[in-house]
Tab-separated table of C-alpha atoms in Angstrom:
chain	number	residue	atom	x	y	z
A	1070	MET	CA	242.548	103.378	97.746
A	1071	LYS	CA	242.505	100.760	94.762
A	1072	TYR	CA	238.536	101.419	94.546
A	1073	PHE	CA	239.379	105.033	93.828
A	1074	TYR	CA	241.657	104.771	91.063
A	1075	PHE	CA	239.197	102.261	89.675
A	1076	PHE	CA	236.304	104.520	89.569
A	1077	LEU	CA	238.725	107.354	88.117
A	1078	ILE	CA	239.796	104.940	85.259
A	1079	ILE	CA	236.034	104.309	84.537
A	1080	LEU	CA	235.044	107.896	84.815
A	1081	LEU	CA	237.969	109.274	82.411
A	1082	ILE	CA	237.307	106.744	79.729
A	1083	SER	CA	233.511	106.721	79.830
A	1084	PRO	CA	232.890	109.446	77.336
A	1085	PHE	CA	235.352	108.022	74.662
A	1086	ILE	CA	233.141	104.651	75.341
A	1087	ALA	CA	230.092	106.332	74.752
A	1088	PHE	CA	231.428	108.349	71.566
A	1089	ALA	CA	232.109	105.287	69.917
A	1090	GLN	CA	228.982	103.589	70.990
A	1091	GLN	CA	227.059	106.449	69.525
A	1092	LYS	CA	229.196	106.818	66.476
A	1093	ASP	CA	228.707	102.995	65.739
A	1094	ARG	CA	225.170	103.275	66.234
A	1095	THR	CA	224.497	106.186	63.731
A	1096	ARG	CA	227.036	105.099	60.995
A	1097	LEU	CA	224.565	103.731	58.603
A	1098	SER	CA	221.598	105.593	59.089
A	1099	ASP	CA	223.478	109.242	59.294
A	1100	THR	CA	226.994	109.100	57.591
A	1101	LEU	CA	226.235	106.772	54.656
A	1102	LYS	CA	226.526	108.688	51.973
A	1103	ASN	CA	226.804	106.251	48.836
A	1104	TYR	CA	224.060	103.634	48.322
A	1105	SER	CA	225.821	101.602	45.509
A	1106	ALA	CA	227.000	98.740	47.367
A	1107	TYR	CA	224.600	99.009	50.464
A	1108	LYS	CA	223.249	95.288	51.205
A	1109	ARG	CA	224.898	94.149	47.895
A	1110	LYS	CA	224.489	90.295	47.783
A	1111	LEU	CA	224.538	87.547	44.991
A	1112	SER	CA	222.629	84.078	45.930
A	1113	PHE	CA	221.865	80.866	44.008
A	1114	ALA	CA	219.294	78.461	43.888
A	1115	GLY	CA	217.578	75.750	41.746
A	1116	VAL	CA	215.296	72.830	41.440
A	1117	LEU	CA	215.825	69.217	39.948
A	1118	GLN	CA	212.873	67.219	39.374
A	1119	THR	CA	213.260	63.529	37.805
A	1120	ARG	CA	210.411	61.273	37.256
A	1121	TYR	CA	209.641	57.793	36.466
A	1122	VAL	CA	206.396	57.317	33.979
A	1123	LEU	CA	204.660	54.296	32.825
A	1124	ALA	CA	201.472	54.571	30.754
A	1125	LEU	CA	198.998	52.059	32.384
A	1126	ASP	CA	196.747	51.427	29.253
A	1127	LYS	CA	197.243	49.443	26.405
A	1128	ASN	CA	198.221	51.336	23.100
A	1129	ILE	CA	198.688	54.574	24.744
A	1130	ASP	CA	202.389	55.802	24.923
A	1131	ILE	CA	203.596	58.307	27.595
A	1132	ASN	CA	202.792	61.378	26.330
A	1133	GLY	CA	198.858	60.290	26.527
A	1134	LYS	CA	198.853	59.742	22.618
A	1135	ASN	CA	196.794	56.363	21.237
A	1136	PHE	CA	198.579	54.310	18.842
A	1137	ASP	CA	198.492	51.451	16.479
A	1138	PRO	CA	200.781	48.956	17.565
A	1139	ASP	CA	201.113	47.379	14.183
A	1140	ALA	CA	202.515	50.565	12.623
A	1141	SER	CA	204.474	52.095	15.780
A	1142	LYS	CA	207.097	51.429	18.230
A	1143	ALA	CA	205.675	53.744	21.033
A	1144	VAL	CA	207.531	54.414	24.399
A	1145	THR	CA	204.839	53.298	27.064
A	1146	ASN	CA	207.409	53.862	30.219
A	1147	SER	CA	210.537	56.027	30.313
A	1148	PHE	CA	213.178	57.967	33.046
A	1149	LEU	CA	212.817	61.587	32.623
A	1150	VAL	CA	214.420	64.798	33.847
A	1151	LYS	CA	211.566	67.605	33.812
A	1152	ARG	CA	213.230	70.362	35.398
A	1153	ALA	CA	216.703	71.465	36.048
A	1154	ARG	CA	216.800	75.121	36.928
A	1155	ILE	CA	219.188	77.301	38.031
A	1156	MET	CA	218.194	80.549	39.939
A	1157	VAL	CA	220.407	83.431	40.159
A	1158	LYS	CA	219.717	86.264	42.053
A	1159	GLY	CA	221.902	89.488	42.539
A	1160	ASP	CA	220.888	92.643	44.951
A	1161	ILE	CA	222.627	95.464	43.686
A	1162	ASN	CA	221.700	97.256	46.465
A	1163	ASP	CA	218.489	97.625	48.713
A	1164	HIS	CA	216.583	99.150	46.068
A	1165	PHE	CA	217.727	97.082	42.659
A	1166	SER	CA	217.976	93.294	41.947
A	1167	ALA	CA	218.317	91.264	39.004
A	1168	ASN	CA	216.481	87.691	38.695
A	1169	ILE	CA	217.772	84.869	36.402
A	1170	LEU	CA	215.773	81.346	35.910
A	1171	ALA	CA	216.894	78.689	33.277
A	1172	ASN	CA	215.553	75.328	32.760
A	1173	LEU	CA	218.720	73.278	31.625
A	1174	ALA	CA	216.423	70.197	31.044
A	1175	GLU	CA	215.022	71.767	27.876
A	1176	PHE	CA	218.250	70.811	26.233
A	1177	SER	CA	217.297	67.340	26.211
A	1178	SER	CA	215.080	68.243	23.346
A	1179	ASP	CA	215.152	71.397	20.908
A	1180	PRO	CA	215.813	74.202	23.054
A	1181	THR	CA	214.648	77.114	20.763
A	1182	ASN	CA	212.628	79.632	23.113
A	1183	LYS	CA	212.535	77.188	25.994
A	1184	VAL	CA	215.469	77.331	28.236
A	1185	LEU	CA	215.155	81.121	29.620
A	1186	GLU	CA	212.604	81.301	31.772
A	1187	ASN	CA	212.997	84.437	33.996
A	1188	ALA	CA	215.162	87.382	33.019
A	1189	TYR	CA	214.092	90.754	34.797
A	1190	ILE	CA	215.344	93.692	36.819
A	1191	LYS	CA	213.235	94.438	39.983
A	1192	TYR	CA	213.235	98.058	41.642
A	1193	THR	CA	211.239	98.070	45.234
A	1194	LEU	CA	210.636	101.108	46.843
A	1195	ASN	CA	208.576	100.268	49.643
A	1196	GLN	CA	205.929	97.877	50.534
A	1197	TYR	CA	203.169	99.339	48.576
A	1198	PHE	CA	205.297	99.746	44.957
A	1199	HIS	CA	207.508	97.202	43.471
A	1200	ILE	CA	208.160	97.445	39.480
A	1201	GLN	CA	209.943	94.688	37.259
A	1202	ALA	CA	210.843	94.684	33.734
A	1203	GLY	CA	212.026	91.948	31.256
A	1204	GLN	CA	210.789	88.354	31.016
A	1205	PHE	CA	208.674	87.069	34.154
A	1206	ARG	CA	205.406	85.043	34.966
A	1207	PRO	CA	202.535	87.675	35.101
A	1208	PHE	CA	200.349	87.256	37.907
A	1209	PHE	CA	197.083	85.965	36.380
A	1210	GLY	CA	196.302	83.093	39.238
A	1211	ILE	CA	197.429	80.819	41.943
A	1212	GLU	CA	199.790	78.966	39.902
A	1213	ASP	CA	201.727	82.370	39.247
A	1214	ILE	CA	201.411	83.423	42.674
A	1215	MET	CA	203.272	80.153	43.864
A	1216	ALA	CA	207.084	79.639	43.819
A	1217	VAL	CA	208.135	78.261	40.513
A	1218	ASP	CA	210.104	75.745	42.036
A	1219	ILE	CA	207.424	74.120	44.161
A	1220	ILE	CA	205.485	71.252	42.383
A	1221	ARG	CA	202.861	69.732	45.163
A	1222	THR	CA	201.657	67.140	42.512
A	1223	LEU	CA	202.772	65.906	38.947
A	1224	ASP	CA	202.660	69.150	37.162
A	1225	PHE	CA	200.751	72.666	36.850
A	1226	SER	CA	197.026	72.266	35.527
A	1227	ASN	CA	195.981	71.900	31.994
A	1228	GLN	CA	194.461	75.598	32.112
A	1229	TYR	CA	197.938	76.763	33.116
A	1230	TYR	CA	199.390	75.404	30.034
A	1231	ALA	CA	196.713	76.054	27.671
A	1232	PHE	CA	196.523	80.146	28.811
A	1233	GLY	CA	200.408	80.038	28.652
A	1234	LYS	CA	200.176	78.912	25.065
A	1235	ASN	CA	197.842	81.671	24.457
A	1236	GLY	CA	199.976	84.279	26.045
A	1237	TRP	CA	197.790	85.032	28.912
A	1238	GLN	CA	200.395	83.642	31.737
A	1239	SER	CA	203.423	81.618	32.194
A	1240	PHE	CA	206.492	83.436	31.019
A	1241	GLN	CA	206.064	86.684	28.915
A	1242	THR	CA	208.032	89.810	28.380
A	1243	GLY	CA	207.094	93.369	29.520
A	1244	LEU	CA	206.686	95.127	32.777
A	1245	SER	CA	204.596	94.620	35.745
A	1246	VAL	CA	203.700	96.496	39.017
A	1247	LEU	CA	203.065	94.928	42.231
A	1248	GLY	CA	202.190	95.666	46.214
A	1249	ASN	CA	200.304	96.089	49.103
A	1250	VAL	CA	197.155	98.331	49.137
A	1251	ILE	CA	197.098	98.674	52.879
A	1252	PRO	CA	199.760	98.151	55.661
A	1253	GLY	CA	200.341	94.580	56.314
A	1254	GLY	CA	199.621	92.971	53.139
A	1255	LYS	CA	196.017	91.872	53.600
A	1256	LEU	CA	194.891	93.465	50.328
A	1257	ARG	CA	197.638	93.529	47.170
A	1258	TYR	CA	197.332	94.460	43.693
A	1259	PHE	CA	199.203	93.120	40.700
A	1260	ALA	CA	199.063	95.102	36.930
A	1261	GLY	CA	201.435	94.877	34.114
A	1262	VAL	CA	201.848	95.143	30.157
A	1263	TYR	CA	203.462	92.766	28.126
A	1264	ASN	CA	203.961	91.230	24.626
A	1265	GLY	CA	201.921	88.251	25.218
A	1266	ASN	CA	203.805	86.161	22.588
A	1267	ASN	CA	205.508	84.060	25.103
A	1268	LYS	CA	208.929	83.761	26.200
A	1269	ASN	CA	212.221	84.107	24.336
A	1270	GLN	CA	210.948	86.168	21.505
A	1271	PRO	CA	213.078	88.454	19.665
A	1272	SER	CA	210.186	91.290	19.799
A	1273	ASP	CA	206.472	91.518	19.675
A	1274	ASP	CA	204.640	89.878	16.761
A	1275	ASN	CA	202.236	92.706	16.646
A	1276	ASN	CA	201.358	96.299	17.926
A	1277	THR	CA	198.882	95.544	20.548
A	1278	LYS	CA	199.961	94.717	24.417
A	1279	ASN	CA	198.409	92.623	26.817
A	1280	LEU	CA	197.424	94.284	29.805
A	1281	TYR	CA	196.644	92.312	33.080
A	1282	GLY	CA	195.307	93.205	36.570
A	1283	ARG	CA	194.875	91.220	39.734
A	1284	LEU	CA	193.461	91.946	43.031
A	1285	GLU	CA	194.354	89.439	46.266
A	1286	ALA	CA	192.906	89.765	49.591
A	1287	ASP	CA	193.085	87.846	53.044
A	1288	PHE	CA	189.662	87.790	54.358
A	1289	LEU	CA	190.287	85.467	57.594
A	1290	LYS	CA	193.358	83.876	58.711
A	1291	ASP	CA	194.694	81.712	55.755
A	1292	PHE	CA	191.797	82.250	53.560
A	1293	THR	CA	192.879	84.322	50.373
A	1294	ILE	CA	190.687	85.186	47.276
A	1295	GLY	CA	191.988	86.472	44.171
A	1296	VAL	CA	190.281	87.929	40.929
A	1297	ASN	CA	192.091	88.724	37.751
A	1298	ALA	CA	191.035	90.285	34.321
A	1299	GLY	CA	193.354	91.050	31.064
A	1300	THR	CA	192.840	91.860	27.540
A	1301	GLY	CA	195.391	91.043	24.551
A	1302	SER	CA	196.414	89.579	21.379
A	1303	LEU	CA	198.458	86.638	19.785
A	1304	ALA	CA	199.742	87.702	16.017
A	1305	ALA	CA	196.673	88.690	14.047
A	1306	SER	CA	194.092	87.607	16.051
A	1307	GLY	CA	192.387	90.980	17.330
A	1308	VAL	CA	191.926	92.036	20.755
A	1309	GLY	CA	190.386	89.274	23.507
A	1310	GLN	CA	189.901	88.905	26.821
A	1311	ALA	CA	190.393	86.573	29.405
A	1312	TYR	CA	189.409	86.655	33.513
A	1313	GLY	CA	189.318	84.208	36.440
A	1314	ALA	CA	188.845	83.755	40.433
A	1315	ASP	CA	190.459	82.037	42.921
A	1316	ALA	CA	190.813	81.014	46.430
A	1317	THR	CA	193.132	79.377	48.775
A	1318	VAL	CA	192.186	78.221	52.471
A	1319	LYS	CA	194.378	76.106	55.186
A	1320	ILE	CA	192.249	74.521	57.948
A	1321	PRO	CA	193.845	73.264	60.881
A	1322	LEU	CA	192.016	69.621	62.046
A	1323	SER	CA	194.454	69.282	64.921
A	1324	LYS	CA	197.917	69.722	66.099
A	1325	LYS	CA	199.492	67.881	63.289
A	1326	ILE	CA	197.011	67.672	60.623
A	1327	ASP	CA	196.072	70.492	58.180
A	1328	LEU	CA	193.801	70.487	55.387
A	1329	LEU	CA	194.792	72.773	52.636
A	1330	LEU	CA	192.298	73.986	49.738
A	1331	MET	CA	193.177	75.662	46.579
A	1332	ALA	CA	190.168	76.187	43.605
A	1333	GLU	CA	190.232	78.128	40.688
A	1334	TYR	CA	188.147	79.387	37.496
A	1335	LYS	CA	189.340	80.753	34.291
A	1336	LYS	CA	187.816	81.660	30.956
A	1337	GLY	CA	189.734	83.386	28.018
A	1338	ALA	CA	190.102	83.661	24.348
A	1339	ASN	CA	192.000	81.016	22.663
A	1340	PHE	CA	194.410	83.138	19.962
A	1341	LEU	CA	195.452	79.786	18.913
A	1342	ALA	CA	192.469	78.051	17.642
A	1343	TYR	CA	191.269	81.222	16.092
A	1344	ASN	CA	194.313	81.731	14.043
A	1345	ALA	CA	194.765	77.987	13.059
A	1346	ASP	CA	191.078	78.324	11.714
A	1347	LYS	CA	191.497	78.817	7.861
A	1348	GLN	CA	188.026	78.968	7.049
A	1349	THR	CA	187.136	81.764	4.608
A	1350	LEU	CA	184.324	83.309	6.866
A	1351	ARG	CA	185.231	82.273	10.399
A	1352	PRO	CA	183.451	83.294	13.291
A	1353	ALA	CA	184.677	86.045	15.594
A	1354	LEU	CA	187.272	85.692	17.858
A	1355	SER	CA	184.825	85.921	20.944
A	1356	GLU	CA	183.378	82.556	19.768
A	1357	TYR	CA	186.477	80.925	20.554
A	1358	GLN	CA	186.840	80.402	24.173
A	1359	MET	CA	188.439	78.236	26.563
A	1360	GLN	CA	187.334	77.638	30.401
A	1361	GLY	CA	187.721	75.661	33.103
A	1362	PHE	CA	188.239	74.963	36.916
A	1363	TYR	CA	189.803	73.053	39.467
A	1364	LEU	CA	189.650	71.928	42.824
A	1365	PHE	CA	192.912	71.033	44.774
A	1366	PRO	CA	192.724	69.704	48.290
A	1367	THR	CA	195.566	68.262	50.390
A	1368	LEU	CA	195.513	66.673	53.359
A	1369	ARG	CA	198.847	67.471	55.521
A	1370	TYR	CA	200.222	65.594	58.196
A	1371	ASN	CA	203.216	67.372	59.919
A	1372	HIS	CA	205.078	64.134	61.084
A	1373	GLN	CA	207.903	66.586	62.170
A	1374	SER	CA	210.717	63.707	62.809
A	1375	ARG	CA	214.450	64.402	62.073
A	1376	ARG	CA	214.194	62.939	58.434
A	1377	LEU	CA	210.417	62.688	57.665
A	1378	ARG	CA	208.865	66.142	58.011
A	1379	ALA	CA	205.422	65.730	56.420
A	1380	MET	CA	203.115	63.674	54.576
A	1381	GLU	CA	200.663	65.055	51.808
A	1382	PHE	CA	197.548	63.265	50.272
A	1383	SER	CA	196.156	65.146	47.422
A	1384	CYS	CA	193.782	64.407	44.506
A	1385	ARG	CA	193.402	67.366	42.392
A	1386	TYR	CA	190.121	67.511	39.990
A	1387	GLU	CA	190.191	69.379	36.889
A	1388	TYR	CA	187.495	70.428	34.113
A	1389	PHE	CA	188.764	72.250	31.155
A	1390	ASP	CA	187.571	72.577	27.726
A	1391	GLU	CA	189.677	74.503	25.038
A	1392	ASN	CA	186.981	75.432	22.754
A	1393	ASN	CA	183.980	75.314	24.561
A	1394	LYS	CA	181.678	77.013	22.182
A	1395	LEU	CA	182.689	76.190	18.617
A	1396	ALA	CA	184.052	72.408	18.808
A	1397	SER	CA	183.333	71.528	22.780
A	1398	ASN	CA	185.304	68.223	24.026
A	1399	PRO	CA	185.771	68.849	27.535
A	1400	ARG	CA	188.510	66.798	29.605
A	1401	GLN	CA	188.314	65.730	32.946
A	1402	THR	CA	191.615	65.032	34.745
A	1403	LEU	CA	191.984	63.325	38.266
A	1404	ILE	CA	195.367	63.332	39.970
A	1405	PRO	CA	195.638	61.289	43.498
A	1406	ASN	CA	198.903	61.904	44.753
A	1407	MET	CA	201.155	61.069	47.870
A	1408	SER	CA	204.160	63.257	48.515
A	1409	LEU	CA	206.644	62.307	51.169
A	1410	ILE	CA	208.520	65.372	52.494
A	1411	PHE	CA	212.016	64.886	53.642
A	1412	ALA	CA	213.171	68.458	54.038
A	1413	ASP	CA	210.672	71.420	55.376
A	1414	ASP	CA	209.561	73.670	52.534
A	1415	PHE	CA	209.696	70.987	49.743
A	1416	TYR	CA	213.475	70.885	49.660
A	1417	ALA	CA	213.573	67.117	49.127
A	1418	ALA	CA	210.196	65.311	48.270
A	1419	LEU	CA	209.089	61.983	46.919
A	1420	GLN	CA	205.577	61.893	44.982
A	1421	ILE	CA	203.734	58.917	43.670
A	1422	GLY	CA	200.236	58.978	41.877
A	1423	VAL	CA	198.381	58.446	39.031
A	1424	ALA	CA	197.310	61.301	36.033
A	1425	ILE	CA	193.619	59.957	34.842
A	1426	ASP	CA	192.521	61.907	31.983
A	1427	ARG	CA	189.049	61.302	30.140
A	1428	PHE	CA	187.313	63.058	26.879
A	1429	LYS	CA	183.889	63.686	26.404
A	1430	ASN	CA	184.752	62.445	22.652
A	1431	GLN	CA	187.784	60.588	21.669
A	1432	VAL	CA	189.742	60.701	18.934
A	1433	PRO	CA	191.854	57.964	17.848
A	1434	LEU	CA	195.694	57.964	17.115
A	1435	THR	CA	195.598	61.415	18.692
A	1436	THR	CA	196.386	62.684	22.320
A	1437	THR	CA	192.831	63.347	22.675
A	1438	TYR	CA	192.120	59.892	24.103
A	1439	ASN	CA	191.250	58.284	27.567
A	1440	ARG	CA	194.456	57.436	29.673
A	1441	ASN	CA	196.161	56.663	32.582
A	1442	LEU	CA	199.684	57.308	33.682
A	1443	GLY	CA	201.352	56.547	36.726
A	1444	TYR	CA	204.402	58.394	38.100
A	1445	VAL	CA	206.946	58.564	40.542
A	1446	GLN	CA	208.882	61.749	41.099
A	1447	LEU	CA	211.586	62.949	42.876
A	1448	GLN	CA	212.406	66.667	43.490
A	1449	ILE	CA	215.264	68.466	45.404
A	1450	ARG	CA	215.516	72.223	45.894
A	1451	PHE	CA	218.552	73.794	46.836
């Protein structure tokens, strides 16, 4: 008899249980009428990068400038805080978000036009279409695609900073769209329009906007090729062009050892050199060209112990010429580096290396001078 009552109770309450489960299962998809705060959240992140640098050559300071020992008291070694970045991301709902990135280390010097880096609003429709407006890094090469808070060696390449100063990359203000061309992300596109006069400016410095486009494709597993093209201007320079290509590949050599290879080539107009030339009859803008390439091999040993996650040994080689047609003086840079990674994804890493710079023609009492800079660098992401 007791089993009869037990089954009777189950039969009586089962419709209510089923109704409750059905109501809960369809609550979001069928009954949600207001998406204002759907998936709303606020997240914080950051990176702190400190380093000790030592000039390894006589009469060379930590900035690579040759000096006269009788006339200057130059600094040849120093502790530095290179980056102290705070990142804030606010997801308004499942489509809208706001992103802010500030580098507080810039307050250690003149902070004018420096501190604020990312400041943009992003709208995500689906995997094929994202649009962002504000201040961001145009996707114009490998170093723009990688996370801004992951530095695998001493710093970004020389070409990255030169192209950034000329408005081709680094932090710029404008509008960009990006997304997958085909499902799964094997082919991706990036395109945009922006001022091209660098970050934290009150407005553009002319009426011409910079345009850029990039296609990125995964041909094989862990093998990616990208191509870039752009057009733009800076101040009264007139319109110039830039383009480039890059490749990345990851090759597993054993269960714990991987070889990472990155290579990039870029060529583009040097607006700064053109605007600085005060000749009455100066050459056309097309003659003021900068170009360069680098190869960045990294051998990674995945130690995977509780405290030491990995070790990386790398040696980036770069060839860069800031004015290769009119005043060619190529700079070659070699940076052997060892990284001890104490937390996955570079959340804690100690790096030791030497930056070796060689110029075809040295200019005394300037930074265009052969030098070797030793460094020990500690970076923490959070």
